[in-house]
Short mmCIF file of C-alpha atoms in Angstrom, two decimals:
data_model
loop_
_atom_site.label_atom_id
_atom_site.label_comp_id
_atom_site.label_asym_id
_atom_site.label_seq_id
_atom_site.Cartn_x
_atom_site.Cartn_y
_atom_site.Cartn_z
CA UNK U 1 -47.67 -41.51 -21.39
CA UNK U 2 -46.44 -38.38 -19.62
CA UNK U 3 -43.15 -36.63 -20.28
CA UNK U 4 -41.77 -37.79 -16.92
CA UNK U 5 -42.44 -41.43 -17.76
CA UNK U 6 -40.95 -40.99 -21.24
CA UNK U 7 -37.81 -39.43 -19.77
CA UNK U 8 -37.41 -42.22 -17.23
CA UNK U 9 -37.94 -44.83 -19.94
CA UNK U 10 -35.40 -43.13 -22.23
CA UNK U 11 -32.72 -43.14 -19.52
CA UNK U 12 -33.53 -46.75 -18.59
CA UNK U 13 -33.20 -47.87 -22.22
CA UNK U 14 -29.83 -46.13 -22.32
CA UNK U 15 -28.78 -48.25 -19.34
CA UNK U 16 -30.03 -51.58 -20.65
CA UNK U 17 -28.82 -51.04 -24.23
CA UNK U 18 -25.40 -49.52 -23.62
CA UNK U 19 -23.28 -48.22 -26.45
CA UNK U 20 -19.58 -48.84 -26.74
CA UNK U 21 -17.63 -46.20 -24.74
CA UNK U 22 -15.86 -43.70 -26.96
CA UNK U 23 -12.35 -44.24 -25.65
CA UNK U 24 -9.14 -44.97 -27.52
CA UNK U 25 -8.92 -48.44 -25.97
CA UNK U 26 -12.43 -49.38 -27.10
CA UNK U 27 -11.90 -47.91 -30.58
CA UNK U 28 -8.72 -49.96 -31.05
CA UNK U 29 -10.45 -53.09 -29.75
CA UNK U 30 -13.36 -52.54 -32.15
CA UNK U 31 -11.04 -52.13 -35.14
CA UNK U 32 -9.06 -55.29 -34.27
CA UNK U 33 -12.09 -57.51 -33.70
CA UNK U 34 -13.93 -56.08 -36.71
CA UNK U 35 -10.94 -56.82 -38.95
CA UNK U 36 -10.67 -60.40 -37.67
CA UNK U 37 -14.35 -61.23 -38.12
CA UNK U 38 -14.52 -59.59 -41.55
CA UNK U 39 -11.43 -61.52 -42.63
CA UNK U 40 -13.13 -64.78 -41.72
CA UNK U 41 -16.37 -63.87 -43.49
CA UNK U 42 -14.95 -62.29 -46.65
CA UNK U 43 -11.81 -64.36 -47.32
CA UNK U 44 -12.92 -67.58 -45.61
CA UNK U 45 -9.89 -67.61 -43.31
CA UNK U 46 -10.59 -69.26 -39.94
CA UNK U 47 -9.81 -67.13 -36.90
CA UNK U 48 -9.82 -67.39 -33.11
CA UNK U 49 -9.58 -64.58 -30.55
CA UNK U 50 -10.31 -64.00 -26.86
CA UNK U 51 -11.79 -60.70 -25.64
CA UNK U 52 -11.01 -60.17 -21.95
CA UNK U 53 -11.53 -57.44 -19.42
CA UNK U 54 -13.17 -56.70 -16.05
CA UNK U 55 -16.90 -56.98 -15.45
CA UNK U 56 -18.82 -54.22 -17.19
CA UNK U 57 -15.92 -53.12 -19.39
CA UNK U 58 -18.00 -53.62 -22.56
CA UNK U 59 -16.80 -57.01 -23.83
CA UNK U 60 -20.20 -58.29 -24.96
CA UNK U 61 -21.15 -54.82 -26.21
CA UNK U 62 -17.96 -54.80 -28.29
CA UNK U 63 -18.79 -58.15 -29.89
CA UNK U 64 -22.41 -57.12 -30.55
CA UNK U 65 -21.34 -53.80 -32.08
CA UNK U 66 -18.93 -55.56 -34.42
CA UNK U 67 -21.63 -58.01 -35.55
CA UNK U 68 -24.14 -55.17 -36.01
CA UNK U 69 -21.59 -53.20 -38.04
CA UNK U 70 -21.04 -56.18 -40.34
CA UNK U 71 -24.80 -56.72 -40.64
CA UNK U 72 -25.27 -53.09 -41.75
CA UNK U 73 -22.47 -53.35 -44.30
CA UNK U 74 -24.16 -53.65 -47.70
CA UNK U 75 -21.02 -55.12 -49.27
CA UNK U 76 -21.38 -58.24 -47.09
CA UNK U 77 -24.44 -60.38 -47.67
CA UNK U 78 -26.17 -61.79 -44.60
CA UNK U 79 -26.32 -65.13 -46.42
CA UNK U 80 -22.55 -65.51 -46.27
CA UNK U 81 -22.27 -66.07 -42.52
CA UNK U 82 -24.20 -67.19 -39.45
CA UNK U 83 -23.72 -66.38 -35.75
CA UNK U 84 -24.07 -68.99 -32.99
CA UNK U 85 -23.73 -68.11 -29.31
CA UNK U 86 -22.91 -70.37 -26.37
CA UNK U 87 -22.60 -69.32 -22.74
CA UNK U 88 -20.74 -71.00 -19.91
CA UNK U 89 -23.49 -70.07 -17.47
CA UNK U 90 -26.25 -71.56 -19.63
CA UNK U 91 -24.50 -74.60 -21.09
CA UNK U 92 -23.20 -76.35 -18.00
CA UNK U 93 -21.20 -78.98 -19.84
CA UNK U 94 -19.47 -79.47 -23.18
CA UNK U 95 -22.12 -81.89 -24.45
CA UNK U 96 -24.95 -79.36 -24.14
CA UNK U 97 -22.88 -76.63 -25.81
CA UNK U 98 -21.86 -78.88 -28.70
CA UNK U 99 -25.45 -80.05 -29.16
CA UNK U 100 -26.60 -76.42 -29.20
CA UNK U 101 -24.11 -75.61 -31.97
CA UNK U 102 -25.03 -78.71 -33.96
CA UNK U 103 -28.77 -78.19 -33.58
CA UNK U 104 -28.38 -74.54 -34.64
CA UNK U 105 -26.67 -75.71 -37.82
CA UNK U 106 -29.52 -78.16 -38.43
CA UNK U 107 -32.11 -75.39 -38.08
CA UNK U 108 -30.18 -73.15 -40.49
CA UNK U 109 -29.90 -76.09 -42.87
CA UNK U 110 -33.67 -76.64 -42.81
CA UNK U 111 -34.34 -72.94 -43.40
CA UNK U 112 -32.00 -72.95 -46.38
CA UNK U 113 -33.83 -75.95 -47.80
CA UNK U 114 -37.20 -74.22 -47.42
CA UNK U 115 -35.91 -71.10 -49.15
CA UNK U 116 -34.58 -73.18 -52.04
CA UNK U 117 -37.97 -74.69 -52.79
CA UNK U 118 -38.41 -78.00 -51.03
CA UNK U 119 -35.03 -79.39 -52.08
CA UNK U 120 -35.21 -78.55 -55.78
CA UNK U 121 -31.56 -77.55 -56.07
CA UNK U 122 -30.90 -78.28 -59.73
CA UNK U 123 -33.62 -76.02 -61.09
CA UNK U 124 -35.38 -78.63 -63.28
CA UNK U 125 -38.56 -78.54 -61.18
CA UNK U 126 -38.65 -82.26 -60.49
CA UNK U 127 -37.40 -81.95 -56.88
CA UNK U 128 -34.66 -84.53 -57.37
CA UNK U 129 -31.74 -82.13 -56.94
CA UNK U 130 -28.89 -82.69 -54.52
CA UNK U 131 -29.79 -82.95 -50.88
CA UNK U 132 -30.05 -79.39 -49.47
CA UNK U 133 -27.46 -78.33 -46.96
CA UNK U 134 -25.99 -75.44 -45.11
CA UNK U 135 -22.95 -75.43 -47.35
CA UNK U 136 -25.00 -75.58 -50.54
CA UNK U 137 -23.85 -79.09 -51.48
CA UNK U 138 -24.70 -81.73 -48.91
CA UNK U 139 -26.43 -82.05 -45.60
CA UNK U 140 -24.29 -81.58 -42.50
CA UNK U 141 -25.95 -84.28 -40.43
CA UNK U 142 -27.35 -87.49 -41.79
CA UNK U 143 -29.88 -87.93 -38.97
CA UNK U 144 -30.91 -86.30 -35.74
CA UNK U 145 -29.64 -89.29 -33.74
CA UNK U 146 -26.10 -87.97 -34.12
CA UNK U 147 -27.00 -85.16 -31.72
CA UNK U 148 -28.36 -87.31 -28.91
CA UNK U 149 -25.12 -88.89 -27.72
CA UNK U 150 -22.34 -87.85 -25.36
CA UNK U 151 -19.97 -84.93 -25.79
CA UNK U 152 -17.46 -87.13 -27.62
CA UNK U 153 -20.10 -88.51 -30.00
CA UNK U 154 -21.52 -85.05 -30.71
CA UNK U 155 -18.01 -83.69 -31.22
CA UNK U 156 -17.24 -86.45 -33.73
CA UNK U 157 -20.50 -85.81 -35.60
CA UNK U 158 -19.79 -82.08 -35.71
CA UNK U 159 -16.25 -82.67 -37.02
CA UNK U 160 -17.48 -84.95 -39.79
CA UNK U 161 -20.20 -82.49 -40.72
CA UNK U 162 -17.84 -79.54 -41.01
CA UNK U 163 -15.47 -81.54 -43.20
CA UNK U 164 -18.24 -81.89 -45.82
CA UNK U 165 -18.16 -78.18 -46.56
CA UNK U 166 -16.26 -76.18 -49.12
CA UNK U 167 -14.27 -73.06 -48.37
CA UNK U 168 -15.46 -71.48 -51.63
CA UNK U 169 -19.23 -71.68 -51.17
CA UNK U 170 -19.83 -72.50 -47.48
CA UNK U 171 -21.11 -69.94 -45.06
CA UNK U 172 -18.71 -68.68 -42.42
CA UNK U 173 -19.72 -69.80 -38.92
CA UNK U 174 -19.09 -67.18 -36.23
CA UNK U 175 -19.25 -68.79 -32.76
CA UNK U 176 -19.29 -66.45 -29.74
CA UNK U 177 -18.33 -68.27 -26.53
CA UNK U 178 -19.36 -66.19 -23.50
CA UNK U 179 -17.61 -67.05 -20.21
CA UNK U 180 -15.08 -69.17 -22.06
CA UNK U 181 -13.13 -69.66 -18.80
CA UNK U 182 -15.95 -71.87 -17.47
CA UNK U 183 -15.49 -74.25 -20.39
CA UNK U 184 -11.76 -74.34 -19.61
CA UNK U 185 -12.61 -75.96 -16.26
CA UNK U 186 -14.46 -78.84 -17.93
CA UNK U 187 -12.71 -82.17 -18.26
CA UNK U 188 -10.60 -82.56 -21.41
CA UNK U 189 -11.90 -79.15 -22.62
CA UNK U 190 -13.80 -80.98 -25.36
CA UNK U 191 -15.72 -77.96 -26.64
CA UNK U 192 -12.68 -75.69 -26.91
CA UNK U 193 -10.53 -78.37 -28.51
CA UNK U 194 -13.23 -79.31 -31.03
CA UNK U 195 -13.83 -75.73 -32.15
CA UNK U 196 -10.18 -74.64 -32.26
CA UNK U 197 -9.08 -77.84 -33.97
CA UNK U 198 -11.66 -77.29 -36.71
CA UNK U 199 -10.21 -73.83 -37.42
CA UNK U 200 -7.20 -75.72 -38.82
CA UNK U 201 -8.85 -78.71 -40.47
CA UNK U 202 -12.42 -77.81 -41.32
CA UNK U 203 -13.41 -76.99 -44.89
CA UNK U 204 -15.96 -74.53 -43.49
CA UNK U 205 -14.50 -71.19 -42.32
CA UNK U 206 -14.84 -70.71 -38.54
CA UNK U 207 -14.42 -67.58 -36.42
CA UNK U 208 -14.23 -68.36 -32.68
CA UNK U 209 -14.66 -65.35 -30.35
CA UNK U 210 -14.18 -66.07 -26.65
CA UNK U 211 -15.31 -63.61 -23.96
CA UNK U 212 -14.05 -63.78 -20.39
CA UNK U 213 -13.29 -61.76 -17.26
CA UNK U 214 -10.32 -63.93 -16.33
CA UNK U 215 -6.98 -62.30 -17.01
CA UNK U 216 -5.23 -65.66 -16.57
CA UNK U 217 -7.29 -67.42 -19.23
CA UNK U 218 -4.12 -68.39 -21.11
CA UNK U 219 -2.92 -70.51 -18.18
CA UNK U 220 -6.29 -72.33 -18.01
CA UNK U 221 -6.03 -73.80 -21.51
CA UNK U 222 -4.62 -77.29 -22.01
CA UNK U 223 -1.55 -77.71 -24.19
CA UNK U 224 -3.51 -79.24 -27.05
CA UNK U 225 -5.94 -76.29 -26.93
CA UNK U 226 -3.11 -73.73 -26.79
CA UNK U 227 -1.41 -75.33 -29.79
CA UNK U 228 -4.54 -74.70 -31.88
CA UNK U 229 -5.34 -71.24 -30.53
CA UNK U 230 -4.19 -68.31 -32.66
CA UNK U 231 -2.79 -66.50 -29.58
CA UNK U 232 -4.85 -63.37 -30.28
CA UNK U 233 -6.06 -61.43 -27.23
CA UNK U 234 -8.04 -58.20 -27.08
CA UNK U 235 -7.87 -56.57 -23.65
CA UNK U 236 -10.30 -53.77 -22.81
CA UNK U 237 -10.81 -51.80 -19.60
CA UNK U 238 -13.59 -49.73 -18.10
CA UNK U 239 -14.28 -46.29 -19.60
CA UNK U 240 -13.04 -44.43 -16.52
CA UNK U 241 -9.71 -44.40 -14.73
CA UNK U 242 -10.13 -41.33 -12.51
CA UNK U 243 -12.95 -39.97 -10.38
CA UNK U 244 -13.58 -37.09 -12.80
CA UNK U 245 -14.10 -39.57 -15.65
CA UNK U 246 -16.41 -41.61 -13.42
CA UNK U 247 -18.41 -38.50 -12.56
CA UNK U 248 -18.76 -37.50 -16.24
CA UNK U 249 -19.92 -41.03 -17.05
CA UNK U 250 -22.69 -40.86 -14.42
CA UNK U 251 -23.78 -37.36 -15.52
CA UNK U 252 -23.95 -38.43 -19.18
CA UNK U 253 -26.18 -41.35 -18.23
CA UNK U 254 -28.52 -38.99 -16.37
CA UNK U 255 -28.92 -36.51 -19.23
CA UNK U 256 -32.35 -36.18 -20.79
CA UNK U 257 -32.75 -38.22 -24.02
CA UNK U 258 -32.78 -35.84 -26.97
CA UNK U 259 -34.01 -38.35 -29.57
CA UNK U 260 -37.61 -38.52 -28.31
CA UNK U 261 -39.81 -35.81 -29.88
CA UNK U 262 -42.58 -36.54 -27.35
CA UNK U 263 -40.45 -34.91 -24.62
CA UNK U 264 -40.71 -31.15 -24.92
CA UNK U 265 -37.58 -29.07 -25.39
CA UNK U 266 -38.58 -27.01 -22.36
CA UNK U 267 -38.63 -30.05 -20.07
CA UNK U 268 -35.32 -31.31 -21.49
CA UNK U 269 -33.74 -27.91 -20.88
CA UNK U 270 -35.05 -27.75 -17.32
CA UNK U 271 -33.83 -31.27 -16.58
CA UNK U 272 -30.34 -30.70 -17.99
CA UNK U 273 -30.09 -27.32 -16.25
CA UNK U 274 -30.89 -28.89 -12.87
CA UNK U 275 -28.45 -31.71 -13.61
CA UNK U 276 -25.74 -29.11 -14.41
CA UNK U 277 -26.38 -27.35 -11.09
CA UNK U 278 -26.05 -30.62 -9.21
CA UNK U 279 -22.91 -31.66 -11.10
CA UNK U 280 -21.22 -28.34 -10.28
CA UNK U 281 -21.86 -28.70 -6.54
CA UNK U 282 -19.09 -29.97 -4.26
CA UNK U 283 -21.65 -32.10 -2.41
CA UNK U 284 -22.06 -34.36 -5.45
CA UNK U 285 -18.32 -35.08 -5.53
CA UNK U 286 -18.41 -36.09 -1.89
CA UNK U 287 -21.36 -38.41 -2.45
CA UNK U 288 -20.11 -40.08 -5.63
CA UNK U 289 -16.65 -40.74 -4.15
CA UNK U 290 -18.20 -43.37 -1.88
CA UNK U 291 -19.48 -45.72 -4.65
CA UNK U 292 -16.39 -44.92 -6.72
CA UNK U 293 -14.12 -46.07 -3.88
CA UNK U 294 -16.16 -49.24 -3.38
CA UNK U 295 -15.90 -50.37 -7.01
CA UNK U 296 -13.92 -48.74 -9.80
CA UNK U 297 -14.60 -51.55 -12.31
CA UNK U 298 -18.26 -52.55 -12.05
CA UNK U 299 -20.35 -50.66 -14.60
CA UNK U 300 -23.47 -52.54 -13.54
CA UNK U 301 -23.32 -50.87 -10.13
CA UNK U 302 -23.32 -47.50 -11.91
CA UNK U 303 -26.37 -48.50 -13.94
CA UNK U 304 -28.19 -49.62 -10.81
CA UNK U 305 -27.33 -46.33 -9.09
CA UNK U 306 -28.65 -44.24 -12.00
CA UNK U 307 -31.79 -46.38 -12.30
CA UNK U 308 -32.59 -45.91 -8.60
CA UNK U 309 -31.98 -42.16 -8.80
CA UNK U 310 -34.48 -41.64 -11.63
CA UNK U 311 -37.05 -43.80 -9.80
CA UNK U 312 -37.60 -40.84 -7.44
CA UNK U 313 -38.69 -38.61 -10.35
CA UNK U 314 -42.49 -38.27 -10.35
CA UNK U 315 -45.20 -35.99 -11.72
CA UNK U 316 -45.13 -34.04 -8.45
CA UNK U 317 -41.30 -33.80 -8.49
CA UNK U 318 -40.34 -33.91 -12.19
CA UNK U 319 -36.71 -32.82 -11.70
CA UNK U 320 -33.77 -34.63 -10.16
CA UNK U 321 -32.77 -33.73 -6.60
CA UNK U 322 -29.42 -33.86 -4.83
CA UNK U 323 -31.09 -35.60 -1.88
CA UNK U 324 -32.11 -38.45 -4.17
CA UNK U 325 -28.51 -38.88 -5.29
CA UNK U 326 -27.31 -38.84 -1.68
CA UNK U 327 -29.93 -41.39 -0.58
CA UNK U 328 -29.15 -43.83 -3.37
CA UNK U 329 -25.37 -43.49 -3.01
CA UNK U 330 -25.81 -44.30 0.66
CA UNK U 331 -28.10 -47.22 -0.14
CA UNK U 332 -25.81 -48.69 -2.82
CA UNK U 333 -22.77 -48.63 -0.53
CA UNK U 334 -24.49 -49.50 2.71
CA UNK U 335 -22.46 -51.79 4.93
CA UNK U 336 -24.21 -54.86 6.34
CA UNK U 337 -22.58 -54.25 9.74
CA UNK U 338 -23.87 -50.68 9.74
CA UNK U 339 -27.34 -52.03 9.04
CA UNK U 340 -27.00 -54.44 11.95
CA UNK U 341 -25.79 -51.63 14.21
CA UNK U 342 -28.93 -49.66 13.41
CA UNK U 343 -31.01 -52.53 14.82
CA UNK U 344 -29.28 -52.43 18.21
CA UNK U 345 -30.93 -51.04 21.31
CA UNK U 346 -29.78 -47.73 22.79
CA UNK U 347 -27.85 -49.51 25.55
CA UNK U 348 -26.08 -51.87 23.13
CA UNK U 349 -25.14 -48.93 20.88
CA UNK U 350 -23.78 -47.03 23.92
CA UNK U 351 -21.56 -50.02 24.79
CA UNK U 352 -20.25 -50.08 21.20
CA UNK U 353 -19.49 -46.34 21.40
CA UNK U 354 -17.70 -46.86 24.73
CA UNK U 355 -15.50 -49.60 23.21
CA UNK U 356 -14.81 -47.45 20.15
CA UNK U 357 -13.68 -44.53 22.35
CA UNK U 358 -11.46 -46.80 24.42
CA UNK U 359 -9.86 -48.14 21.25
CA UNK U 360 -9.28 -44.63 19.95
CA UNK U 361 -7.55 -43.67 23.21
CA UNK U 362 -5.17 -46.58 22.54
CA UNK U 363 -6.26 -48.56 25.58
CA UNK U 364 -4.40 -51.77 24.77
CA UNK U 365 -6.49 -54.11 26.90
CA UNK U 366 -10.06 -53.64 28.07
CA UNK U 367 -12.88 -55.89 29.13
CA UNK U 368 -16.55 -55.60 30.03
CA UNK U 369 -15.74 -54.01 33.38
CA UNK U 370 -13.77 -51.22 31.70
CA UNK U 371 -16.50 -50.70 29.09
CA UNK U 372 -19.25 -50.53 31.71
CA UNK U 373 -17.32 -47.99 33.79
CA UNK U 374 -16.82 -45.85 30.68
CA UNK U 375 -20.55 -46.01 29.99
CA UNK U 376 -21.39 -45.06 33.61
CA UNK U 377 -19.06 -42.03 33.54
CA UNK U 378 -20.75 -40.83 30.37
CA UNK U 379 -24.25 -41.33 31.81
CA UNK U 380 -23.34 -39.46 35.03
CA UNK U 381 -21.75 -36.69 33.01
CA UNK U 382 -24.99 -36.35 31.05
CA UNK U 383 -26.77 -35.64 34.35
CA UNK U 384 -28.71 -38.87 34.44
CA UNK U 385 -29.86 -40.18 37.76
CA UNK U 386 -28.28 -43.32 39.13
CA UNK U 387 -31.61 -45.09 38.86
CA UNK U 388 -31.77 -44.29 35.13
CA UNK U 389 -28.40 -45.90 34.42
CA UNK U 390 -28.64 -49.49 33.25
CA UNK U 391 -27.73 -52.01 35.88
CA UNK U 392 -24.62 -54.09 35.44
CA UNK U 393 -26.59 -57.30 34.94
CA UNK U 394 -28.68 -55.67 32.20
CA UNK U 395 -25.56 -54.25 30.53
CA UNK U 396 -23.92 -57.69 30.71
CA UNK U 397 -26.88 -59.20 28.88
CA UNK U 398 -26.56 -56.53 26.18
CA UNK U 399 -22.83 -57.26 26.00
CA UNK U 400 -23.51 -60.98 25.50
CA UNK U 401 -25.81 -60.08 22.62
CA UNK U 402 -22.99 -58.09 21.01
CA UNK U 403 -20.75 -61.14 21.35
CA UNK U 404 -23.38 -63.35 19.70
CA UNK U 405 -23.62 -60.88 16.81
CA UNK U 406 -19.81 -61.04 16.48
CA UNK U 407 -19.39 -57.34 17.04
CA UNK U 408 -17.10 -58.22 19.94
CA UNK U 409 -14.37 -60.86 19.93
CA UNK U 410 -13.12 -62.56 23.08
CA UNK U 411 -9.35 -62.87 23.22
CA UNK U 412 -9.11 -65.68 25.77
CA UNK U 413 -11.84 -67.30 27.84
CA UNK U 414 -9.62 -69.74 29.73
CA UNK U 415 -10.07 -69.60 33.52
CA UNK U 416 -11.80 -66.20 33.32
CA UNK U 417 -15.35 -64.97 33.63
CA UNK U 418 -16.95 -63.04 30.80
CA UNK U 419 -16.62 -59.76 32.72
CA UNK U 420 -12.84 -60.14 33.03
CA UNK U 421 -12.07 -61.54 29.58
CA UNK U 422 -10.05 -59.20 27.30
CA UNK U 423 -12.05 -58.23 24.24
CA UNK U 424 -11.63 -56.72 20.77
CA UNK U 425 -14.13 -54.56 18.93
CA UNK U 426 -14.63 -56.13 15.48
CA UNK U 427 -16.14 -53.01 13.88
CA UNK U 428 -14.27 -50.21 12.14
CA UNK U 429 -14.44 -46.67 13.47
CA UNK U 430 -16.08 -45.45 10.29
CA UNK U 431 -18.81 -48.05 10.62
CA UNK U 432 -19.58 -46.92 14.19
CA UNK U 433 -19.64 -43.25 13.16
CA UNK U 434 -21.97 -43.91 10.19
CA UNK U 435 -24.31 -45.98 12.36
CA UNK U 436 -24.51 -43.29 15.04
CA UNK U 437 -25.14 -40.62 12.40
CA UNK U 438 -27.96 -42.62 10.81
CA UNK U 439 -29.49 -43.96 14.02
CA UNK U 440 -32.95 -42.74 14.95
CA UNK U 441 -34.18 -42.10 18.48
CA UNK U 442 -30.85 -41.50 20.22
CA UNK U 443 -30.10 -38.23 21.99
CA UNK U 444 -27.81 -35.50 20.75
CA UNK U 445 -25.59 -36.15 23.76
CA UNK U 446 -24.93 -39.73 22.64
CA UNK U 447 -23.98 -38.54 19.14
CA UNK U 448 -21.60 -35.97 20.62
CA UNK U 449 -20.09 -38.65 22.83
CA UNK U 450 -19.48 -40.83 19.78
CA UNK U 451 -17.56 -37.93 18.17
CA UNK U 452 -15.74 -36.83 21.32
CA UNK U 453 -12.57 -38.72 20.34
CA UNK U 454 -12.31 -36.88 17.01
#
């Protein structure tokens, strides 16, 4: 594999395995969640907490980092806790989520039995020890039929199973509920009530970690759920608040990976030097302000932008280019109406420009007749022959097409022909200007006409 492919793979892995942003907000959130989970595992105290924040703020990354930190901690044995994950997008109802939790406990129970030597728990070698179980004393579920019923039946079986445990020698169960707000929309909120209720009554320690983007999650919970919730919230935000922070975040993602010895130091230096030149240019600020203004909260859009930029790096062009950044910024923020404008014919685009100029000159009321006269004056001013100017019937057909595409809105069609009906242009000025700038095959005179009102 070449150095270019290794560099692209290193940057892509950085995008798909993000690390927790090194901000004060994320550090505080990590410390709070880490303390709560450790408290449940070490002391056996049941906990419940909701991690909330906008999309891409690092909520799932925060939870994963906390679990990885606990897993690396040598003072905590991995046999003292288990992690079970449910997701509101995957488990469409409470019954499927509860069955997933219960079946996961059954699998863990079976694995524990296998490790203990086919059920020989009393050490006398005759295999007649106590029935193996997750809690070290008794089996959670008497038979698999308990998991095949409705949500209420599965909930009852899970409650009874958890009551068999012992706080002294049972493993702590850490349940991560992704998209917890989706479960709040289910009838009776059976899953949430079952889990939170067991944090107060179960003999087995439970740590419930909810993850959501909804800031109003508190108002979605039923009263019986709220009464059992510990009222702990961890709110995190995206790693950037200003454009300069956003720019630094993008540049850091684009830096050459330094942990791969297969990439030569010379190539890493060349790549980072070119990246520094691009980051110092004023043109980059102008280009990155467009995606920053579109979304200041979505980190996935940033990852997609960076991934598309490095896709232009090849063996023939091994270094990043400013043109690639410009092209991808334009592609990521491309307006659907601008794309539709680019598919218009030259005549239809000229009619749109005429309406845009009339609107800029604060002409309060105009119709097709006014637009066509504006177009004719422009064509004559360009020195075109009368025979080269589109006929009124042809222009009317193009105008009808603009109405069908909903670029033009008719104010009132009562007792009036289409030519006399007052109209509104349903496209912003910026959209018209971007479409004219990007359009291929139109003359310089038409582009100047589109900017004549500026």
